Short mmCIF file of N, CA and C in Angstrom, two decimals:
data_model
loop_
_atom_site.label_atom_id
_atom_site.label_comp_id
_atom_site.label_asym_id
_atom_site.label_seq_id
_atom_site.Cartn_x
_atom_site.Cartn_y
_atom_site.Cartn_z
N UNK Y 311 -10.88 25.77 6.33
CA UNK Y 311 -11.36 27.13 6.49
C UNK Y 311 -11.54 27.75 5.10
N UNK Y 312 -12.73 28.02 4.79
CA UNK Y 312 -12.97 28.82 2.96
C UNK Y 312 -12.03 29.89 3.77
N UNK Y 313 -11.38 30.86 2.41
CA UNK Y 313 -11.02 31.76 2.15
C UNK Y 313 -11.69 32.35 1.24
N UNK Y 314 -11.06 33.50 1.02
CA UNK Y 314 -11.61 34.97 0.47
C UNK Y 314 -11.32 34.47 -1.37
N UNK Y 315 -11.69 34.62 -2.41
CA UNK Y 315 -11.18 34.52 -3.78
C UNK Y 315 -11.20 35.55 -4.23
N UNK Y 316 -9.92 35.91 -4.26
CA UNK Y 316 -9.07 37.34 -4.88
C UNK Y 316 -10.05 37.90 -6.40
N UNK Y 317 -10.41 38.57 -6.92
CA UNK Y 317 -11.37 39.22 -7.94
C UNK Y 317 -10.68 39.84 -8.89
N UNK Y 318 -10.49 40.08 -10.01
CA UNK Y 318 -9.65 40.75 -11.26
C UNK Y 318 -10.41 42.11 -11.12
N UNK Y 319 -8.81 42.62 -11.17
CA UNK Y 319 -7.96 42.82 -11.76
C UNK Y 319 -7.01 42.62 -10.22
N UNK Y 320 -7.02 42.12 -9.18
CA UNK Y 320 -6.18 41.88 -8.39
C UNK Y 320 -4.83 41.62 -9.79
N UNK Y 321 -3.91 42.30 -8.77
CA UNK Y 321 -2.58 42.21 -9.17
C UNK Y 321 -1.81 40.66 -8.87
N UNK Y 322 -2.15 40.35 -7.63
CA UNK Y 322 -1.50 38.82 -7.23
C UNK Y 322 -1.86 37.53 -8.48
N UNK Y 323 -3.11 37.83 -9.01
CA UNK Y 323 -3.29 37.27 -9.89
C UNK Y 323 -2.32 36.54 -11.02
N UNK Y 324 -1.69 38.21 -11.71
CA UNK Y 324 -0.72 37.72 -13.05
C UNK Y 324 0.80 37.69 -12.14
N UNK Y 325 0.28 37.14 -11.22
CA UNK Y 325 2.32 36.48 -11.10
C UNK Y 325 2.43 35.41 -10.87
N UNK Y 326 3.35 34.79 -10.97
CA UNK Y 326 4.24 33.67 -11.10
C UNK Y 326 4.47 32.97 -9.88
N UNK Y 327 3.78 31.84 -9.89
CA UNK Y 327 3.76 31.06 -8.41
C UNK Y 327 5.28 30.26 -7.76
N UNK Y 328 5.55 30.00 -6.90
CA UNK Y 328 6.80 29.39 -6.76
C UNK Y 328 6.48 27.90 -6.58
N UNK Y 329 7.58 27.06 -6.62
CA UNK Y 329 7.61 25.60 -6.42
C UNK Y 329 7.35 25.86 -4.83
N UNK Y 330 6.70 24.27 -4.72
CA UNK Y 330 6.74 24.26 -3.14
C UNK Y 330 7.63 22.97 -2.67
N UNK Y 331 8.43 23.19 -2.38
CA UNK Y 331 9.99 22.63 -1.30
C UNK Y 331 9.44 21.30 -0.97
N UNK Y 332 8.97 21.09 -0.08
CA UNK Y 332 8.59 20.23 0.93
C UNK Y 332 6.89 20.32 1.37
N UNK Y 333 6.58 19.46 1.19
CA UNK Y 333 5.01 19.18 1.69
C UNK Y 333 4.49 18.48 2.92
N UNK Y 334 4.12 20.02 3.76
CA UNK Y 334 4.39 20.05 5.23
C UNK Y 334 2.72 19.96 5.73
N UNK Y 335 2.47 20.19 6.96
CA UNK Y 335 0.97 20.06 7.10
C UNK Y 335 0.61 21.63 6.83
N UNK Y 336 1.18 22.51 6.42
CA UNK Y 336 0.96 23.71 5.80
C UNK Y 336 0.07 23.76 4.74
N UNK Y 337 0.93 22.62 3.76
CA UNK Y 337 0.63 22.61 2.69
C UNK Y 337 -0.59 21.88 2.46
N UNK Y 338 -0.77 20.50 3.48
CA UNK Y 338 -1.67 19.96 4.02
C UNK Y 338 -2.87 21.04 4.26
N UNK Y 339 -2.86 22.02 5.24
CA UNK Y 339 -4.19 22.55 5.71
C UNK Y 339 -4.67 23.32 3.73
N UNK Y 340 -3.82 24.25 3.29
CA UNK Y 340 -4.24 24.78 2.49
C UNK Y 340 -4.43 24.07 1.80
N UNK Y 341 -4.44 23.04 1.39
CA UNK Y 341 -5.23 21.96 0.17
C UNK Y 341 -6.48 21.71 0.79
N UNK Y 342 -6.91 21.46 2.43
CA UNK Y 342 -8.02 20.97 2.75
C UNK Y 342 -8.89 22.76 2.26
N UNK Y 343 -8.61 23.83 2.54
CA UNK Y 343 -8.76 25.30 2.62
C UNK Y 343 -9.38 25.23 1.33
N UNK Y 344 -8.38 25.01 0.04
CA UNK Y 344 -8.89 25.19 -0.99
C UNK Y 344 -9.83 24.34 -1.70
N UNK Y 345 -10.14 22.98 -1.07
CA UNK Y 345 -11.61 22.56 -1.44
C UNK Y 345 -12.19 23.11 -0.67
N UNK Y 346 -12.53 23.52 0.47
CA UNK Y 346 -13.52 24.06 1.07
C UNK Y 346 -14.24 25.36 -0.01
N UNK Y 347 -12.91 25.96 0.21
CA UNK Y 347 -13.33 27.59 -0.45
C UNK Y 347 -14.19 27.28 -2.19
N UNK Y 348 -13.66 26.31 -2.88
CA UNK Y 348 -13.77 25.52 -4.41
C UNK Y 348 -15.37 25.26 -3.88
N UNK Y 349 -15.54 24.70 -3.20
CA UNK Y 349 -16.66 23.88 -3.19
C UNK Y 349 -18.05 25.05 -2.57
N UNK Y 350 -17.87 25.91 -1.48
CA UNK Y 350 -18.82 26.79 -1.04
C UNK Y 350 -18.90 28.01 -2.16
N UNK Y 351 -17.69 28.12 -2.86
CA UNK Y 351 -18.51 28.69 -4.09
C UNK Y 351 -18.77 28.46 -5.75
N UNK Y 352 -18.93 27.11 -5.58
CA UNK Y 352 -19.64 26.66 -6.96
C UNK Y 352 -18.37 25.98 -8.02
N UNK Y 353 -16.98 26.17 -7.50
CA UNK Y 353 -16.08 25.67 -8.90
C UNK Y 353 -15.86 24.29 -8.94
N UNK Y 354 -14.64 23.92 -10.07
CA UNK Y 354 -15.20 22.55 -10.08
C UNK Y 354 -13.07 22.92 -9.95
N UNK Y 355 -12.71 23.77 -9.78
CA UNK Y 355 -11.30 23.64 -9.58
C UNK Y 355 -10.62 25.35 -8.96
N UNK Y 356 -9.53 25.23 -8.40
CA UNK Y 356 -8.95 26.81 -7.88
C UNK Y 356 -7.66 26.03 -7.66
N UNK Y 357 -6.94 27.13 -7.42
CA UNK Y 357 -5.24 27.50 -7.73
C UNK Y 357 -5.00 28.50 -6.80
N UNK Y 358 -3.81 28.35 -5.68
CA UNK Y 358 -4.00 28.77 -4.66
C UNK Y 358 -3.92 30.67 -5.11
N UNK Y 359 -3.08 30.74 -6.08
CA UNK Y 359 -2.66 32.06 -6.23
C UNK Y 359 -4.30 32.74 -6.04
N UNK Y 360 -5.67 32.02 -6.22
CA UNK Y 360 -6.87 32.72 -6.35
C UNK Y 360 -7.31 32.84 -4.90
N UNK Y 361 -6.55 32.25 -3.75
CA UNK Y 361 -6.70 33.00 -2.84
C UNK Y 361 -5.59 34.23 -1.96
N UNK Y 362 -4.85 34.23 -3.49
CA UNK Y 362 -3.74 34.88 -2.69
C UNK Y 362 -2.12 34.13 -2.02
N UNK Y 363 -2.48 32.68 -2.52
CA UNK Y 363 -0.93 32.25 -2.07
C UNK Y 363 -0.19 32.10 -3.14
N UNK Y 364 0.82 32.19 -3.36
CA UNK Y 364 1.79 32.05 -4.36
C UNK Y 364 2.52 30.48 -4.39
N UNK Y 365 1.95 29.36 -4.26
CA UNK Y 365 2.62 28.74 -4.48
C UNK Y 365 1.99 27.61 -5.68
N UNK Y 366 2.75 27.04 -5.89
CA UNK Y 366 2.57 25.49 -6.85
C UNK Y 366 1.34 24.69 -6.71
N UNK Y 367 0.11 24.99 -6.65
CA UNK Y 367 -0.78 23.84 -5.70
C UNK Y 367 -2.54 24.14 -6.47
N UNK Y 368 -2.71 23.15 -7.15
CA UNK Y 368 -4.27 23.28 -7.66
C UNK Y 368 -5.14 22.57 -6.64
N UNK Y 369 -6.44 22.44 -6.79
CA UNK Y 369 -7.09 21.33 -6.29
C UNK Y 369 -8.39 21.03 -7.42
N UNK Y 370 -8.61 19.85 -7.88
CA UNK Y 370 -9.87 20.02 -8.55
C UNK Y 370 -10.70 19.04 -8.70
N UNK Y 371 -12.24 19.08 -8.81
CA UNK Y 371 -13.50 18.14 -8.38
C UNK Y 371 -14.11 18.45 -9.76
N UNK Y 372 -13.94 17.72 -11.04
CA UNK Y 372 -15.23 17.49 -11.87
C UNK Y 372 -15.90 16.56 -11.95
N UNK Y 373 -15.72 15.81 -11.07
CA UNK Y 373 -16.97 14.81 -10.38
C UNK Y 373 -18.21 15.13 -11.17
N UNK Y 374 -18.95 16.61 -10.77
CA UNK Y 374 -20.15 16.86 -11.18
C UNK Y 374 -20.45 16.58 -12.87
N UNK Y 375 -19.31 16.81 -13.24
CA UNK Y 375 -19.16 16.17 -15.28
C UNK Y 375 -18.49 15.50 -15.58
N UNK Y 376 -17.96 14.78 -15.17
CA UNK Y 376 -16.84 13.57 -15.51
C UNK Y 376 -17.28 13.00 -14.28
N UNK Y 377 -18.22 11.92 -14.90
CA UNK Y 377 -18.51 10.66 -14.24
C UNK Y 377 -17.71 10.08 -13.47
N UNK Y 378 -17.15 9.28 -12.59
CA UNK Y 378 -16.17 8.51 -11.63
C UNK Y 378 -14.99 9.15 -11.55
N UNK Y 379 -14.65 10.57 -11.78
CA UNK Y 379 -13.30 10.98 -11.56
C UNK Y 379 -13.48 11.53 -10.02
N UNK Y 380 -12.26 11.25 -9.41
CA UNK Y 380 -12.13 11.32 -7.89
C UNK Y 380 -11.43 13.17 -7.98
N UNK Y 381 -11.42 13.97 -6.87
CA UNK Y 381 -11.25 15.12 -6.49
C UNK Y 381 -9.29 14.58 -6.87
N UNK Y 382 -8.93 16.01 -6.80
CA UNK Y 382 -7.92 15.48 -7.07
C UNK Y 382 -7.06 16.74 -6.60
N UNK Y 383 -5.54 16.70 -5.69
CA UNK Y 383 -4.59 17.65 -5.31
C UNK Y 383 -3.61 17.37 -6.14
N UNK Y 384 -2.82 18.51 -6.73
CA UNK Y 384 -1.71 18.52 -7.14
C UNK Y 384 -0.97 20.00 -6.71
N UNK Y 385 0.61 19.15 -6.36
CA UNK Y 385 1.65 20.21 -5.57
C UNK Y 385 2.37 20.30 -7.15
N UNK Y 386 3.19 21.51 -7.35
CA UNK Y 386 3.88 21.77 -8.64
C UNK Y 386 3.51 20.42 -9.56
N UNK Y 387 2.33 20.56 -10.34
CA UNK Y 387 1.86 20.57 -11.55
C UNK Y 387 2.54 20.98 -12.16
N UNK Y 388 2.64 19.97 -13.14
CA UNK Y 388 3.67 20.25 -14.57
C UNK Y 388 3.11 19.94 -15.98
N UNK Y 389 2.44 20.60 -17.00
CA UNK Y 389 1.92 19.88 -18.38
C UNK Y 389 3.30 19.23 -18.78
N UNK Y 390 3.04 17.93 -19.30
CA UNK Y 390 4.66 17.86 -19.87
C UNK Y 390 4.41 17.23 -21.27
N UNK Y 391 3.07 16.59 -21.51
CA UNK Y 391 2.39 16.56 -23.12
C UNK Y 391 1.18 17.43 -23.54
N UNK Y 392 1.07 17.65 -24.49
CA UNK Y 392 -0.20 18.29 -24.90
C UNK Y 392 -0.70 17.65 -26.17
N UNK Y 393 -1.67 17.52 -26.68
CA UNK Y 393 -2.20 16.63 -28.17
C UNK Y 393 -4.03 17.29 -27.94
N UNK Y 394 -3.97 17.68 -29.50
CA UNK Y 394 -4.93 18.09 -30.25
C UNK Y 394 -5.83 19.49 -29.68
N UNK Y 395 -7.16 19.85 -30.11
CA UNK Y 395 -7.37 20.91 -29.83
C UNK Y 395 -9.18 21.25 -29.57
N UNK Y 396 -9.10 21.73 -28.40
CA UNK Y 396 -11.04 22.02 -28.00
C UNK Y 396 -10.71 23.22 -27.63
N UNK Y 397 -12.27 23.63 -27.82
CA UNK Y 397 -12.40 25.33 -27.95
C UNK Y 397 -13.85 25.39 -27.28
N UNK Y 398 -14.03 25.87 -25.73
CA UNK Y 398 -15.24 26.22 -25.47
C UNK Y 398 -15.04 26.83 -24.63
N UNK Y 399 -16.78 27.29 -23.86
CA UNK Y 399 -16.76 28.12 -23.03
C UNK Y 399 -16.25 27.94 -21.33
N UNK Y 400 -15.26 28.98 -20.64
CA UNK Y 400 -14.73 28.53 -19.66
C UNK Y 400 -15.55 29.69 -18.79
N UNK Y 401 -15.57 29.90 -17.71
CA UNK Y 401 -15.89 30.77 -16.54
C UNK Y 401 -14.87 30.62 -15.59
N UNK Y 402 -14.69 31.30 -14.65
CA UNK Y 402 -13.18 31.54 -13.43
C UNK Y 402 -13.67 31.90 -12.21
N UNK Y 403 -13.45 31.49 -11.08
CA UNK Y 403 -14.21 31.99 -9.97
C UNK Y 403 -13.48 33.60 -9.45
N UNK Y 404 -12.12 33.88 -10.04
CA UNK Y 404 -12.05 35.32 -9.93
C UNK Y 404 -12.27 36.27 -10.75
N UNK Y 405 -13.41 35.96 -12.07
CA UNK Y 405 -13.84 36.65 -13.17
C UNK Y 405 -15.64 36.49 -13.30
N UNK Y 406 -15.93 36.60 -11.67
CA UNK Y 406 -17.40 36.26 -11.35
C UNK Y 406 -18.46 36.63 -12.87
N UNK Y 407 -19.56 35.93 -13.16
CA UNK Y 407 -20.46 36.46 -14.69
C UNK Y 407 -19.65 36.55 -15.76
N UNK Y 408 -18.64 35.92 -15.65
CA UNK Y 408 -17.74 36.04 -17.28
C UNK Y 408 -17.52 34.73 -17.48
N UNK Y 409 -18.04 34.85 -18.96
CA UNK Y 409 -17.26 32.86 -19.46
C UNK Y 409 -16.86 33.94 -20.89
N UNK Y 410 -15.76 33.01 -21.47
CA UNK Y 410 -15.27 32.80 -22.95
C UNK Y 410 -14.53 31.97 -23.31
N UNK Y 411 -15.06 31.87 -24.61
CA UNK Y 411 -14.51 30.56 -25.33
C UNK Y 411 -12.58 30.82 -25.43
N UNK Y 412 -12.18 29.93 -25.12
CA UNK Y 412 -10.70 29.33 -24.47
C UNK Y 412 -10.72 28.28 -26.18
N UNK Y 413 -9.68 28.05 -26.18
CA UNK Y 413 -8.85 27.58 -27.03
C UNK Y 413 -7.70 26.80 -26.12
N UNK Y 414 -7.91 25.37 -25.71
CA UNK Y 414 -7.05 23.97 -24.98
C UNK Y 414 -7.07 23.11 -25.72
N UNK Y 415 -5.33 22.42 -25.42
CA UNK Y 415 -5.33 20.79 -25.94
C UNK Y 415 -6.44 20.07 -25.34
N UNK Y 416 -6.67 19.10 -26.28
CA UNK Y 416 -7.54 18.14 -26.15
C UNK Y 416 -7.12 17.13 -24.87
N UNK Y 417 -5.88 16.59 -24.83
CA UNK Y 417 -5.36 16.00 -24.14
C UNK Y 417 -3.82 16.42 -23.60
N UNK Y 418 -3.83 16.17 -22.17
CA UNK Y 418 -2.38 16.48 -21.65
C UNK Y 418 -2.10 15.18 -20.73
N UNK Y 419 -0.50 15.46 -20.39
CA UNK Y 419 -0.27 14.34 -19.48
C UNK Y 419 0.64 15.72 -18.66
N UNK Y 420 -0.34 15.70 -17.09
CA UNK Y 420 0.67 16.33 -16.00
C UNK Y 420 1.03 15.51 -15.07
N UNK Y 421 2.38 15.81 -14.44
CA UNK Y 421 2.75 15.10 -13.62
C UNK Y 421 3.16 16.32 -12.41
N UNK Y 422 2.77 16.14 -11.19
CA UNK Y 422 2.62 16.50 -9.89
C UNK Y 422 3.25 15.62 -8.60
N UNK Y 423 2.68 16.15 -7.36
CA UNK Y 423 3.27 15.63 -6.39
C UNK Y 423 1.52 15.67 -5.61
N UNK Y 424 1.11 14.29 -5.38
CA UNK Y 424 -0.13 14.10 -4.66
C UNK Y 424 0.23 14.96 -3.06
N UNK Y 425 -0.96 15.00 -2.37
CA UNK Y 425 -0.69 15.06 -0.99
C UNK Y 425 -0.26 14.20 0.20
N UNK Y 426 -0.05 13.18 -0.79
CA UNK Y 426 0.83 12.29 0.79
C UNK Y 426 1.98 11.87 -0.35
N UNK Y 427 2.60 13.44 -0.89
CA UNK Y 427 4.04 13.06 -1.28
C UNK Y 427 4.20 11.89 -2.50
N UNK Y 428 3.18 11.49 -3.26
CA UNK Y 428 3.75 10.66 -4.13
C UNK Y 428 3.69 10.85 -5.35
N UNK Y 429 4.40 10.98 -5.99
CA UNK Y 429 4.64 11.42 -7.72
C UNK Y 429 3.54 10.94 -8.58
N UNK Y 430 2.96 11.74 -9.10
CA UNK Y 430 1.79 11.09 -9.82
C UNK Y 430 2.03 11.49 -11.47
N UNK Y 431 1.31 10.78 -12.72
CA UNK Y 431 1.50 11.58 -13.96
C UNK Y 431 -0.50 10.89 -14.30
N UNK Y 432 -1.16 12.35 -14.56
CA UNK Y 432 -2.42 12.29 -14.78
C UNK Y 432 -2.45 12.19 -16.80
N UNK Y 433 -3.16 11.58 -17.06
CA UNK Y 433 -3.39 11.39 -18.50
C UNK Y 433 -4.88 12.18 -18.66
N UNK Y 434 -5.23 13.06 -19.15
CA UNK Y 434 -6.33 13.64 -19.14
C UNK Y 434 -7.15 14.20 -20.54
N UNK Y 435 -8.18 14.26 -20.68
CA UNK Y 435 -9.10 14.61 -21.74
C UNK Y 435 -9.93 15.09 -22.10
N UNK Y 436 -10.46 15.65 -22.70
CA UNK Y 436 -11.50 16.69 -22.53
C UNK Y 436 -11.75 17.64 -21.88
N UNK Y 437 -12.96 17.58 -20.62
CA UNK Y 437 -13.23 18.48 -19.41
C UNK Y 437 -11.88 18.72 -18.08
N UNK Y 438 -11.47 17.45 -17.97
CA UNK Y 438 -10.38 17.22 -17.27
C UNK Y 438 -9.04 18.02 -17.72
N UNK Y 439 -8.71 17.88 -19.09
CA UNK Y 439 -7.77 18.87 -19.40
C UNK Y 439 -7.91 19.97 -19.43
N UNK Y 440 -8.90 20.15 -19.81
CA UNK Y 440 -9.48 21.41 -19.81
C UNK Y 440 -9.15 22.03 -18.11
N UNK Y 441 -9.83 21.64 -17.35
CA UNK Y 441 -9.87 22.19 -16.20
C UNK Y 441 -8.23 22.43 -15.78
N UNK Y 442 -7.92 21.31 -16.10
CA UNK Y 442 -5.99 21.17 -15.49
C UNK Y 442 -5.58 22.27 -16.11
N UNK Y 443 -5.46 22.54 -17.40
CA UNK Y 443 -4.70 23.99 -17.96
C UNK Y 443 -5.26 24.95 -17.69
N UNK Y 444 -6.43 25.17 -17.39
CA UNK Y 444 -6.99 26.45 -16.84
C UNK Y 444 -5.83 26.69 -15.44
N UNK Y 445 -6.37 25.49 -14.27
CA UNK Y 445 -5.88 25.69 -12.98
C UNK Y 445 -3.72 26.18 -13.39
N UNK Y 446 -3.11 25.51 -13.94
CA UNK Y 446 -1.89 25.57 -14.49
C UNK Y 446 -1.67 26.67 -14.85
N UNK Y 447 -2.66 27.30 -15.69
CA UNK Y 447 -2.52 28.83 -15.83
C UNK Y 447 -2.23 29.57 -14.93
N UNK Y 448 -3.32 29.65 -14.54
CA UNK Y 448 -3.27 30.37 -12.54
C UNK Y 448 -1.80 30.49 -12.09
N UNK Y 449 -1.20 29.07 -12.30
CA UNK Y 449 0.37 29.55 -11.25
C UNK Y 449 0.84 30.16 -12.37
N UNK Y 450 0.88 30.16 -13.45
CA UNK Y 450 1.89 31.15 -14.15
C UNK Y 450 1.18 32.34 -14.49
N UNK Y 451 0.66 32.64 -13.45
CA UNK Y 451 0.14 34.08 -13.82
C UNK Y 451 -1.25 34.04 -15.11
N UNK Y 452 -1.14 33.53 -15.71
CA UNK Y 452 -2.32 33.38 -16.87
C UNK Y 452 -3.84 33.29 -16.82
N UNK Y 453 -4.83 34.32 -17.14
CA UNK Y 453 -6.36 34.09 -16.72
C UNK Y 453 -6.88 34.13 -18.07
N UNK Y 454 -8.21 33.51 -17.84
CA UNK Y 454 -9.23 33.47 -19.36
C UNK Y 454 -8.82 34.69 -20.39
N UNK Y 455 -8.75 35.82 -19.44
CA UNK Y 455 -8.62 37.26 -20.37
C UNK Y 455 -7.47 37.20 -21.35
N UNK Y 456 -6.33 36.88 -20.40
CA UNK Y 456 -5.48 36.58 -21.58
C UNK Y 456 -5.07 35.97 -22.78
N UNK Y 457 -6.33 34.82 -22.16
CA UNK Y 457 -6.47 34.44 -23.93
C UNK Y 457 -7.68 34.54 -25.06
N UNK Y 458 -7.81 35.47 -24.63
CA UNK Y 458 -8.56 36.47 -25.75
C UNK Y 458 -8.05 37.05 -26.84
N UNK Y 459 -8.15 37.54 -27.63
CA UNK Y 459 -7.54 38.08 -28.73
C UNK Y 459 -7.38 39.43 -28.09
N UNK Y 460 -6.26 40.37 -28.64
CA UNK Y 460 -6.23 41.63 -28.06
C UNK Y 460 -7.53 42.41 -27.73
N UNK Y 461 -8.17 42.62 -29.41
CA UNK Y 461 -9.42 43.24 -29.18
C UNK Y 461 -10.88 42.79 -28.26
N UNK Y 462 -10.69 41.76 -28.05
CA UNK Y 462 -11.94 41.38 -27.18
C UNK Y 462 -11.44 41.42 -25.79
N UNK Y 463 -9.38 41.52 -25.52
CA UNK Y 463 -9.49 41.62 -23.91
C UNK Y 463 -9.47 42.79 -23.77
N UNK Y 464 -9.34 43.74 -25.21
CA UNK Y 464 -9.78 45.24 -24.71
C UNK Y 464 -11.25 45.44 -24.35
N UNK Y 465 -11.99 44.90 -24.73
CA UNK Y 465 -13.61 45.26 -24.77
C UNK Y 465 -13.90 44.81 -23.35
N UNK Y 466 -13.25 43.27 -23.12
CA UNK Y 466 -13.53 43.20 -21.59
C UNK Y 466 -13.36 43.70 -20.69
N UNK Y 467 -12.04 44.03 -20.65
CA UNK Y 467 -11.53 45.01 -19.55
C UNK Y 467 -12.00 46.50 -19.30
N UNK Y 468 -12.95 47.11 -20.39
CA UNK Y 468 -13.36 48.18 -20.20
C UNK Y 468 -14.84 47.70 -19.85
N UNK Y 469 -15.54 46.90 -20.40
CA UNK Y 469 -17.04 46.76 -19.79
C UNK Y 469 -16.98 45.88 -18.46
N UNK Y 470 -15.98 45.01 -18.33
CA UNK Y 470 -16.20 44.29 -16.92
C UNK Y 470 -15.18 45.09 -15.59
N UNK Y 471 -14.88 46.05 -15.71
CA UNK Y 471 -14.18 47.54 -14.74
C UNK Y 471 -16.04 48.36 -14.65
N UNK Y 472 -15.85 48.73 -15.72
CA UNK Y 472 -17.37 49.47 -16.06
C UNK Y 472 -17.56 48.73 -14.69
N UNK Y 473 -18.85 47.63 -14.96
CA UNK Y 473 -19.86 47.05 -14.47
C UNK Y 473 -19.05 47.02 -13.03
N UNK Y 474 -17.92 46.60 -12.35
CA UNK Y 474 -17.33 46.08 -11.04
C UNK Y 474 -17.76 47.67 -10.34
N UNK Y 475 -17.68 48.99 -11.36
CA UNK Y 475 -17.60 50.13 -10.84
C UNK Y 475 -18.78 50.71 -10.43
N UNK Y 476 -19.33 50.49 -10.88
CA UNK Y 476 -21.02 50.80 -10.75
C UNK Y 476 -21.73 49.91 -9.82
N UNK Y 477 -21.10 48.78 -9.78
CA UNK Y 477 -21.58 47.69 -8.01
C UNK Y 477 -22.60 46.31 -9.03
N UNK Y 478 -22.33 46.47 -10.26
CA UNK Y 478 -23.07 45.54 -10.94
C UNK Y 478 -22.15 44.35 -10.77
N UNK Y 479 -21.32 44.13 -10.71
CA UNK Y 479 -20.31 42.37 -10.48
C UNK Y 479 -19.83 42.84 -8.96
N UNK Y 480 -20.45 41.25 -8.51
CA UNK Y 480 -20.08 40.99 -7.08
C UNK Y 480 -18.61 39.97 -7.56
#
């Protein structure tokens, strides 16, 4: 079932997701939920907190740019290495018409809990890391804006309120 993707400055946004216990068919439906919702509107990854759940749980498809990489669920995601450093432009599906250049390790190693329960540790690079620390952000509360320099998340937050106010950002 797509769901709704919560929009900034939603408050649910900057909080802090919880571990998830046990991986029940709960947890099951909302992983199938959140590719649905990922996929009918254009991302290549979401974090449940972007529809409003608070728990531990990404899902992500860069298939479309990373050649042979398979879709991929992770329950409490963990970065537990990080090495070297890329800097480009990111976009967020709850920061609709906004990209900025992000500052990510080059490479991480996370380790998670797949959906049929089995411990996984992903080695990742480039686009892939990239995407993983974005989604990782998400549970700890963290969005593109925040990593902006003060003065440019001041500029954003007053022209992208502006524009949401006036009916210009859907």
């Amino acid at each position: 079932m797509k769901r709704e993707i919560l929009k900034y400055p939603d408050p649910t946004l900057k909080k802090v997701s919880q571990p998830v216990k046990e991986i029940t068919g709960e947890i099951g439906e909302l992983i199938d939920d959140m590719f649905e919702t990922m996929y009918e509107n254009g991302g290549v990854g979401l974090a449940a907190p972007q529809i409003g759940v608070l728990k531990r749980v990404i899902v992500l498809d860069v298939s479309p740019i990373v050649e042979g990489q398979e879709p991929l669920a992770l329950v409490n995601p963990e970065i537990v290495s990080e090495e070297g450093e890329q800097e480009s432009e990111e976009g967020c599906l709850c920061i609709p018409e906004f990209t900025a250049s992000v500052k990510r390790a080059m490479k991480v190693v996370v380790k998670g809990i797949d959906r049929d329960m089995r411990e996984v540790e992903i080695e990742a690079e480039s686009y892939l890391a990239k995407a993983l620390q974005h989604e990782v952000d998400h549970l700890n509360g963290i969005l593109i804006v925040d990593r902006l320099s003060p003065v440019k998340r001041d500029v954003f937050r007053r022209k992208y309120l502006k524009k949401m106010k006036s009916g210009a950002a859907v």
